[in-house]
PDB file of N, CA and C in Angstrom:
ATOM      1  N   ILE A   1     218.461  49.032  26.645  1.00 83.00           N
ATOM      2  CA  ILE A   1     218.799  47.625  26.456  1.00 83.00           C
ATOM      3  C   ILE A   1     217.637  46.953  25.742  1.00 83.00           C
ATOM      4  N   ASN A   2     217.940  46.231  24.694  1.00 87.00           N
ATOM      5  CA  ASN A   2     216.924  45.527  23.928  1.00 87.00           C
ATOM      6  C   ASN A   2     216.687  44.144  24.534  1.00 87.00           C
ATOM      7  N   ILE A   3     215.897  44.101  25.589  1.00 87.00           N
ATOM      8  CA  ILE A   3     215.551  42.855  26.269  1.00 87.00           C
ATOM      9  C   ILE A   3     214.198  43.066  26.947  1.00 87.00           C
ATOM     10  N   LYS A   4     213.381  42.042  26.949  1.00 87.00           N
ATOM     11  CA  LYS A   4     212.056  42.153  27.555  1.00 87.00           C
ATOM     12  C   LYS A   4     212.176  42.371  29.062  1.00 87.00           C
ATOM     13  N   GLN A   5     211.259  43.152  29.595  1.00 91.00           N
ATOM     14  CA  GLN A   5     211.253  43.440  31.030  1.00 91.00           C
ATOM     15  C   GLN A   5     211.155  42.165  31.862  1.00 91.00           C
ATOM     16  N   GLU A   6     210.398  41.185  31.396  1.00 91.00           N
ATOM     17  CA  GLU A   6     210.262  39.938  32.154  1.00 91.00           C
ATOM     18  C   GLU A   6     211.609  39.219  32.288  1.00 91.00           C
ATOM     19  N   HIS A   7     212.457  39.326  31.258  1.00 87.00           N
ATOM     20  CA  HIS A   7     213.779  38.710  31.323  1.00 87.00           C
ATOM     21  C   HIS A   7     214.708  39.498  32.251  1.00 87.00           C
ATOM     22  N   ILE A   8     214.586  40.807  32.233  1.00 90.00           N
ATOM     23  CA  ILE A   8     215.362  41.629  33.170  1.00 90.00           C
ATOM     24  C   ILE A   8     214.977  41.264  34.606  1.00 90.00           C
ATOM     25  N   ASN A   9     213.696  41.088  34.860  1.00 92.00           N
ATOM     26  CA  ASN A   9     213.231  40.715  36.203  1.00 92.00           C
ATOM     27  C   ASN A   9     213.794  39.375  36.642  1.00 92.00           C
ATOM     28  N   ILE A  10     213.864  38.408  35.720  1.00 89.00           N
ATOM     29  CA  ILE A  10     214.435  37.092  36.042  1.00 89.00           C
ATOM     30  C   ILE A  10     215.906  37.238  36.404  1.00 89.00           C
ATOM     31  N   LEU A  11     216.635  38.020  35.617  1.00 88.00           N
ATOM     32  CA  LEU A  11     218.058  38.230  35.897  1.00 88.00           C
ATOM     33  C   LEU A  11     218.264  38.897  37.256  1.00 88.00           C
ATOM     34  N   TYR A  12     217.479  39.930  37.557  1.00 89.00           N
ATOM     35  CA  TYR A  12     217.577  40.589  38.862  1.00 89.00           C
ATOM     36  C   TYR A  12     217.360  39.596  39.990  1.00 89.00           C
ATOM     37  N   GLU A  13     216.356  38.747  39.853  1.00 88.00           N
ATOM     38  CA  GLU A  13     216.057  37.775  40.905  1.00 88.00           C
ATOM     39  C   GLU A  13     217.214  36.797  41.112  1.00 88.00           C
ATOM     40  N   ILE A  14     217.751  36.284  40.025  1.00 84.00           N
ATOM     41  CA  ILE A  14     218.872  35.336  40.124  1.00 84.00           C
ATOM     42  C   ILE A  14     220.085  35.999  40.758  1.00 84.00           C
ATOM     43  N   PHE A  15     220.463  37.178  40.258  1.00 85.00           N
ATOM     44  CA  PHE A  15     221.658  37.834  40.785  1.00 85.00           C
ATOM     45  C   PHE A  15     221.468  38.308  42.220  1.00 85.00           C
ATOM     46  N   ASN A  16     220.290  38.762  42.578  1.00 86.00           N
ATOM     47  CA  ASN A  16     220.040  39.163  43.967  1.00 86.00           C
ATOM     48  C   ASN A  16     220.091  37.978  44.913  1.00 86.00           C
ATOM     49  N   ASN A  17     219.699  36.802  44.446  1.00 83.00           N
ATOM     50  CA  ASN A  17     219.750  35.601  45.287  1.00 83.00           C
ATOM     51  C   ASN A  17     221.160  35.083  45.482  1.00 83.00           C
ATOM     52  N   TYR A  18     221.983  35.128  44.426  1.00 76.00           N
ATOM     53  CA  TYR A  18     223.283  34.469  44.467  1.00 76.00           C
ATOM     54  C   TYR A  18     224.480  35.403  44.633  1.00 76.00           C
ATOM     55  N   CYS A  19     224.379  36.624  44.203  1.00 76.00           N
ATOM     56  CA  CYS A  19     225.530  37.521  44.281  1.00 76.00           C
ATOM     57  C   CYS A  19     225.054  38.967  44.372  1.00 76.00           C
ATOM     58  N   PRO A  20     224.370  39.315  45.455  1.00 81.00           N
ATOM     59  CA  PRO A  20     223.762  40.644  45.563  1.00 81.00           C
ATOM     60  C   PRO A  20     224.753  41.805  45.547  1.00 81.00           C
ATOM     61  N   GLU A  21     226.001  41.563  45.844  1.00 79.00           N
ATOM     62  CA  GLU A  21     226.988  42.641  45.894  1.00 79.00           C
ATOM     63  C   GLU A  21     227.828  42.736  44.620  1.00 79.00           C
ATOM     64  N   ALA A  22     227.660  41.798  43.713  1.00 80.00           N
ATOM     65  CA  ALA A  22     228.468  41.801  42.482  1.00 80.00           C
ATOM     66  C   ALA A  22     227.997  42.891  41.531  1.00 80.00           C
ATOM     67  N   GLU A  23     228.925  43.366  40.705  1.00 82.00           N
ATOM     68  CA  GLU A  23     228.587  44.299  39.633  1.00 82.00           C
ATOM     69  C   GLU A  23     228.265  43.485  38.387  1.00 82.00           C
ATOM     70  N   ILE A  24     227.120  43.747  37.779  1.00 85.00           N
ATOM     71  CA  ILE A  24     226.715  43.056  36.565  1.00 85.00           C
ATOM     72  C   ILE A  24     226.690  44.089  35.441  1.00 85.00           C
ATOM     73  N   TRP A  25     227.455  43.834  34.404  1.00 86.00           N
ATOM     74  CA  TRP A  25     227.521  44.761  33.278  1.00 86.00           C
ATOM     75  C   TRP A  25     226.989  44.067  32.026  1.00 86.00           C
ATOM     76  N   ALA A  26     226.139  44.750  31.288  1.00 88.00           N
ATOM     77  CA  ALA A  26     225.658  44.267  29.996  1.00 88.00           C
ATOM     78  C   ALA A  26     226.454  44.975  28.902  1.00 88.00           C
ATOM     79  N   TYR A  27     226.707  44.278  27.810  1.00 87.00           N
ATOM     80  CA  TYR A  27     227.437  44.860  26.692  1.00 87.00           C
ATOM     81  C   TYR A  27     227.011  44.143  25.409  1.00 87.00           C
ATOM     82  N   GLY A  28     227.471  44.595  24.301  1.00 90.00           N
ATOM     83  CA  GLY A  28     227.201  43.934  23.038  1.00 90.00           C
ATOM     84  C   GLY A  28     226.008  44.515  22.299  1.00 90.00           C
ATOM     85  N   SER A  29     225.504  43.738  21.350  1.00 92.00           N
ATOM     86  CA  SER A  29     224.496  44.251  20.421  1.00 92.00           C
ATOM     87  C   SER A  29     223.179  44.636  21.088  1.00 92.00           C
ATOM     88  N   ARG A  30     222.788  43.974  22.169  1.00 90.00           N
ATOM     89  CA  ARG A  30     221.529  44.335  22.834  1.00 90.00           C
ATOM     90  C   ARG A  30     221.646  45.665  23.580  1.00 90.00           C
ATOM     91  N   VAL A  31     222.852  46.080  23.848  1.00 90.00           N
ATOM     92  CA  VAL A  31     223.068  47.365  24.513  1.00 90.00           C
ATOM     93  C   VAL A  31     223.306  48.478  23.498  1.00 90.00           C
ATOM     94  N   ASN A  32     224.068  48.187  22.448  1.00 90.00           N
ATOM     95  CA  ASN A  32     224.427  49.258  21.509  1.00 90.00           C
ATOM     96  C   ASN A  32     223.428  49.452  20.369  1.00 90.00           C
ATOM     97  N   GLY A  33     222.346  48.674  20.354  1.00 89.00           N
ATOM     98  CA  GLY A  33     221.298  48.885  19.371  1.00 89.00           C
ATOM     99  C   GLY A  33     221.435  48.105  18.075  1.00 89.00           C
ATOM    100  N   ASP A  34     222.400  47.198  17.993  1.00 90.00           N
ATOM    101  CA  ASP A  34     222.611  46.416  16.769  1.00 90.00           C
ATOM    102  C   ASP A  34     222.004  45.017  16.843  1.00 90.00           C
ATOM    103  N   SER A  35     221.145  44.749  17.811  1.00 90.00           N
ATOM    104  CA  SER A  35     220.636  43.391  18.012  1.00 90.00           C
ATOM    105  C   SER A  35     219.526  43.032  17.034  1.00 90.00           C
ATOM    106  N   HIS A  36     219.295  41.735  16.934  1.00 88.00           N
ATOM    107  CA  HIS A  36     218.180  41.194  16.153  1.00 88.00           C
ATOM    108  C   HIS A  36     217.532  40.106  16.998  1.00 88.00           C
ATOM    109  N   SER A  37     216.487  39.472  16.505  1.00 83.00           N
ATOM    110  CA  SER A  37     215.718  38.524  17.319  1.00 83.00           C
ATOM    111  C   SER A  37     216.538  37.343  17.822  1.00 83.00           C
ATOM    112  N   GLY A  38     217.623  36.995  17.145  1.00 86.00           N
ATOM    113  CA  GLY A  38     218.449  35.871  17.570  1.00 86.00           C
ATOM    114  C   GLY A  38     219.695  36.260  18.355  1.00 86.00           C
ATOM    115  N   SER A  39     219.836  37.526  18.685  1.00 88.00           N
ATOM    116  CA  SER A  39     221.026  37.995  19.402  1.00 88.00           C
ATOM    117  C   SER A  39     221.071  37.455  20.821  1.00 88.00           C
ATOM    118  N   ASP A  40     222.285  37.128  21.262  1.00 87.00           N
ATOM    119  CA  ASP A  40     222.440  36.726  22.654  1.00 87.00           C
ATOM    120  C   ASP A  40     222.518  37.970  23.531  1.00 87.00           C
ATOM    121  N   PHE A  41     222.558  37.756  24.843  1.00 86.00           N
ATOM    122  CA  PHE A  41     222.634  38.865  25.795  1.00 86.00           C
ATOM    123  C   PHE A  41     223.941  38.707  26.548  1.00 86.00           C
ATOM    124  N   ASP A  42     224.872  39.621  26.312  1.00 87.00           N
ATOM    125  CA  ASP A  42     226.212  39.528  26.881  1.00 87.00           C
ATOM    126  C   ASP A  42     226.270  40.200  28.241  1.00 87.00           C
ATOM    127  N   LEU A  43     226.746  39.453  29.233  1.00 86.00           N
ATOM    128  CA  LEU A  43     226.898  39.968  30.595  1.00 86.00           C
ATOM    129  C   LEU A  43     228.282  39.636  31.111  1.00 86.00           C
ATOM    130  N   THR A  44     228.798  40.495  31.933  1.00 82.00           N
ATOM    131  CA  THR A  44     229.993  40.172  32.694  1.00 82.00           C
ATOM    132  C   THR A  44     229.643  40.362  34.168  1.00 82.00           C
ATOM    133  N   ILE A  45     230.090  39.429  34.968  1.00 77.00           N
ATOM    134  CA  ILE A  45     229.766  39.437  36.395  1.00 77.00           C
ATOM    135  C   ILE A  45     231.086  39.607  37.152  1.00 77.00           C
ATOM    136  N   ASN A  46     231.346  40.811  37.587  1.00 73.00           N
ATOM    137  CA  ASN A  46     232.599  41.106  38.275  1.00 73.00           C
ATOM    138  C   ASN A  46     232.593  40.548  39.684  1.00 73.00           C
ATOM    139  N   GLN A  47     233.627  39.809  40.017  1.00 63.00           N
ATOM    140  CA  GLN A  47     233.869  39.278  41.354  1.00 63.00           C
ATOM    141  C   GLN A  47     232.926  38.149  41.759  1.00 63.00           C
ATOM    142  N   LEU A  48     232.139  37.625  40.848  1.00 51.00           N
ATOM    143  CA  LEU A  48     231.180  36.583  41.201  1.00 51.00           C
ATOM    144  C   LEU A  48     231.863  35.361  41.813  1.00 51.00           C
ATOM    145  N   LEU A  49     232.774  34.766  41.104  1.00 54.00           N
ATOM    146  CA  LEU A  49     233.347  33.512  41.571  1.00 54.00           C
ATOM    147  C   LEU A  49     234.280  33.701  42.753  1.00 54.00           C
ATOM    148  N   GLU A  50     235.002  34.777  42.770  1.00 55.00           N
ATOM    149  CA  GLU A  50     235.979  34.999  43.828  1.00 55.00           C
ATOM    150  C   GLU A  50     235.334  35.331  45.166  1.00 55.00           C
ATOM    151  N   TYR A  51     234.266  36.131  45.173  1.00 50.00           N
ATOM    152  CA  TYR A  51     233.735  36.640  46.427  1.00 50.00           C
ATOM    153  C   TYR A  51     232.349  36.151  46.816  1.00 50.00           C
ATOM    154  N   TYR A  52     231.521  35.751  45.862  1.00 49.00           N
ATOM    155  CA  TYR A  52     230.114  35.545  46.189  1.00 49.00           C
ATOM    156  C   TYR A  52     229.602  34.125  46.042  1.00 49.00           C
ATOM    157  N   VAL A  53     230.385  33.230  45.519  1.00 53.00           N
ATOM    158  CA  VAL A  53     229.968  31.846  45.388  1.00 53.00           C
ATOM    159  C   VAL A  53     230.773  31.027  46.383  1.00 53.00           C
ATOM    160  N   ASP A  54     230.073  30.332  47.284  1.00 57.00           N
ATOM    161  CA  ASP A  54     230.788  29.637  48.343  1.00 57.00           C
ATOM    162  C   ASP A  54     231.106  28.187  48.019  1.00 57.00           C
ATOM    163  N   SER A  55     230.623  27.651  46.891  1.00 53.00           N
ATOM    164  CA  SER A  55     230.973  26.281  46.524  1.00 53.00           C
ATOM    165  C   SER A  55     230.749  26.059  45.036  1.00 53.00           C
ATOM    166  N   LYS A  56     231.347  24.991  44.516  1.00 55.00           N
ATOM    167  CA  LYS A  56     231.167  24.646  43.105  1.00 55.00           C
ATOM    168  C   LYS A  56     229.705  24.318  42.817  1.00 55.00           C
ATOM    169  N   ILE A  57     228.984  23.790  43.791  1.00 54.00           N
ATOM    170  CA  ILE A  57     227.570  23.474  43.601  1.00 54.00           C
ATOM    171  C   ILE A  57     226.790  24.746  43.310  1.00 54.00           C
ATOM    172  N   ASN A  58     227.030  25.797  44.074  1.00 63.00           N
ATOM    173  CA  ASN A  58     226.336  27.066  43.827  1.00 63.00           C
ATOM    174  C   ASN A  58     226.721  27.655  42.485  1.00 63.00           C
ATOM    175  N   GLU A  59     227.995  27.565  42.131  1.00 61.00           N
ATOM    176  CA  GLU A  59     228.458  28.090  40.846  1.00 61.00           C
ATOM    177  C   GLU A  59     227.699  27.422  39.700  1.00 61.00           C
ATOM    178  N   LYS A  60     227.603  26.097  39.726  1.00 63.00           N
ATOM    179  CA  LYS A  60     226.902  25.372  38.663  1.00 63.00           C
ATOM    180  C   LYS A  60     225.424  25.727  38.645  1.00 63.00           C
ATOM    181  N   LYS A  61     224.830  25.915  39.812  1.00 68.00           N
ATOM    182  CA  LYS A  61     223.408  26.253  39.898  1.00 68.00           C
ATOM    183  C   LYS A  61     223.140  27.622  39.270  1.00 68.00           C
ATOM    184  N   ILE A  62     224.024  28.586  39.526  1.00 65.00           N
ATOM    185  CA  ILE A  62     223.864  29.920  38.943  1.00 65.00           C
ATOM    186  C   ILE A  62     223.867  29.827  37.426  1.00 65.00           C
ATOM    187  N   TRP A  63     224.862  29.168  36.863  1.00 64.00           N
ATOM    188  CA  TRP A  63     224.964  29.113  35.406  1.00 64.00           C
ATOM    189  C   TRP A  63     223.813  28.327  34.801  1.00 64.00           C
ATOM    190  N   LYS A  64     223.339  27.307  35.501  1.00 68.00           N
ATOM    191  CA  LYS A  64     222.177  26.560  35.024  1.00 68.00           C
ATOM    192  C   LYS A  64     220.945  27.469  34.972  1.00 68.00           C
ATOM    193  N   GLU A  65     220.736  28.270  36.003  1.00 69.00           N
ATOM    194  CA  GLU A  65     219.593  29.182  36.036  1.00 69.00           C
ATOM    195  C   GLU A  65     219.708  30.288  34.991  1.00 69.00           C
ATOM    196  N   LEU A  66     220.910  30.648  34.613  1.00 66.00           N
ATOM    197  CA  LEU A  66     221.101  31.705  33.613  1.00 66.00           C
ATOM    198  C   LEU A  66     220.929  31.210  32.185  1.00 66.00           C
ATOM    199  N   ASN A  67     220.688  29.926  32.014  1.00 64.00           N
ATOM    200  CA  ASN A  67     220.485  29.380  30.674  1.00 64.00           C
ATOM    201  C   ASN A  67     219.089  29.735  30.186  1.00 64.00           C
ATOM    202  N   LEU A  68     218.905  31.007  29.829  1.00 52.00           N
ATOM    203  CA  LEU A  68     217.600  31.544  29.436  1.00 52.00           C
ATOM    204  C   LEU A  68     217.484  31.577  27.924  1.00 52.00           C
ATOM    205  N   VAL A  69     216.302  31.337  27.442  1.00 49.00           N
ATOM    206  CA  VAL A  69     216.017  31.514  26.027  1.00 49.00           C
ATOM    207  C   VAL A  69     215.187  32.779  25.905  1.00 49.00           C
ATOM    208  N   MET A  70     215.666  33.736  25.131  1.00 45.00           N
ATOM    209  CA  MET A  70     214.975  34.998  24.977  1.00 45.00           C
ATOM    210  C   MET A  70     214.519  35.161  23.541  1.00 45.00           C
ATOM    211  N   ILE A  71     213.244  35.317  23.348  1.00 47.00           N
ATOM    212  CA  ILE A  71     212.679  35.493  22.027  1.00 47.00           C
ATOM    213  C   ILE A  71     211.975  36.827  21.979  1.00 47.00           C
ATOM    214  N   ASN A  72     212.340  37.671  21.030  1.00 43.00           N
ATOM    215  CA  ASN A  72     211.714  38.996  20.899  1.00 43.00           C
ATOM    216  C   ASN A  72     210.324  38.880  20.334  1.00 43.00           C
TER     217      ASN A  72
END
């Protein structure tokens, strides 16, 4: 995966705090090797909203925390 280790650590911390049992899948150019410095990081979070978020407040907080800027 073409992403800095510090950003991976941030993602692990956020997901472990809010949805430790969810499956998180990365896909797209940062995974398949076609990325460039401006590429986004594509994630899918299986079962996040249905099983692991107990209120709309938590849902909004998760997405706010995931608003990361990644610069290579």
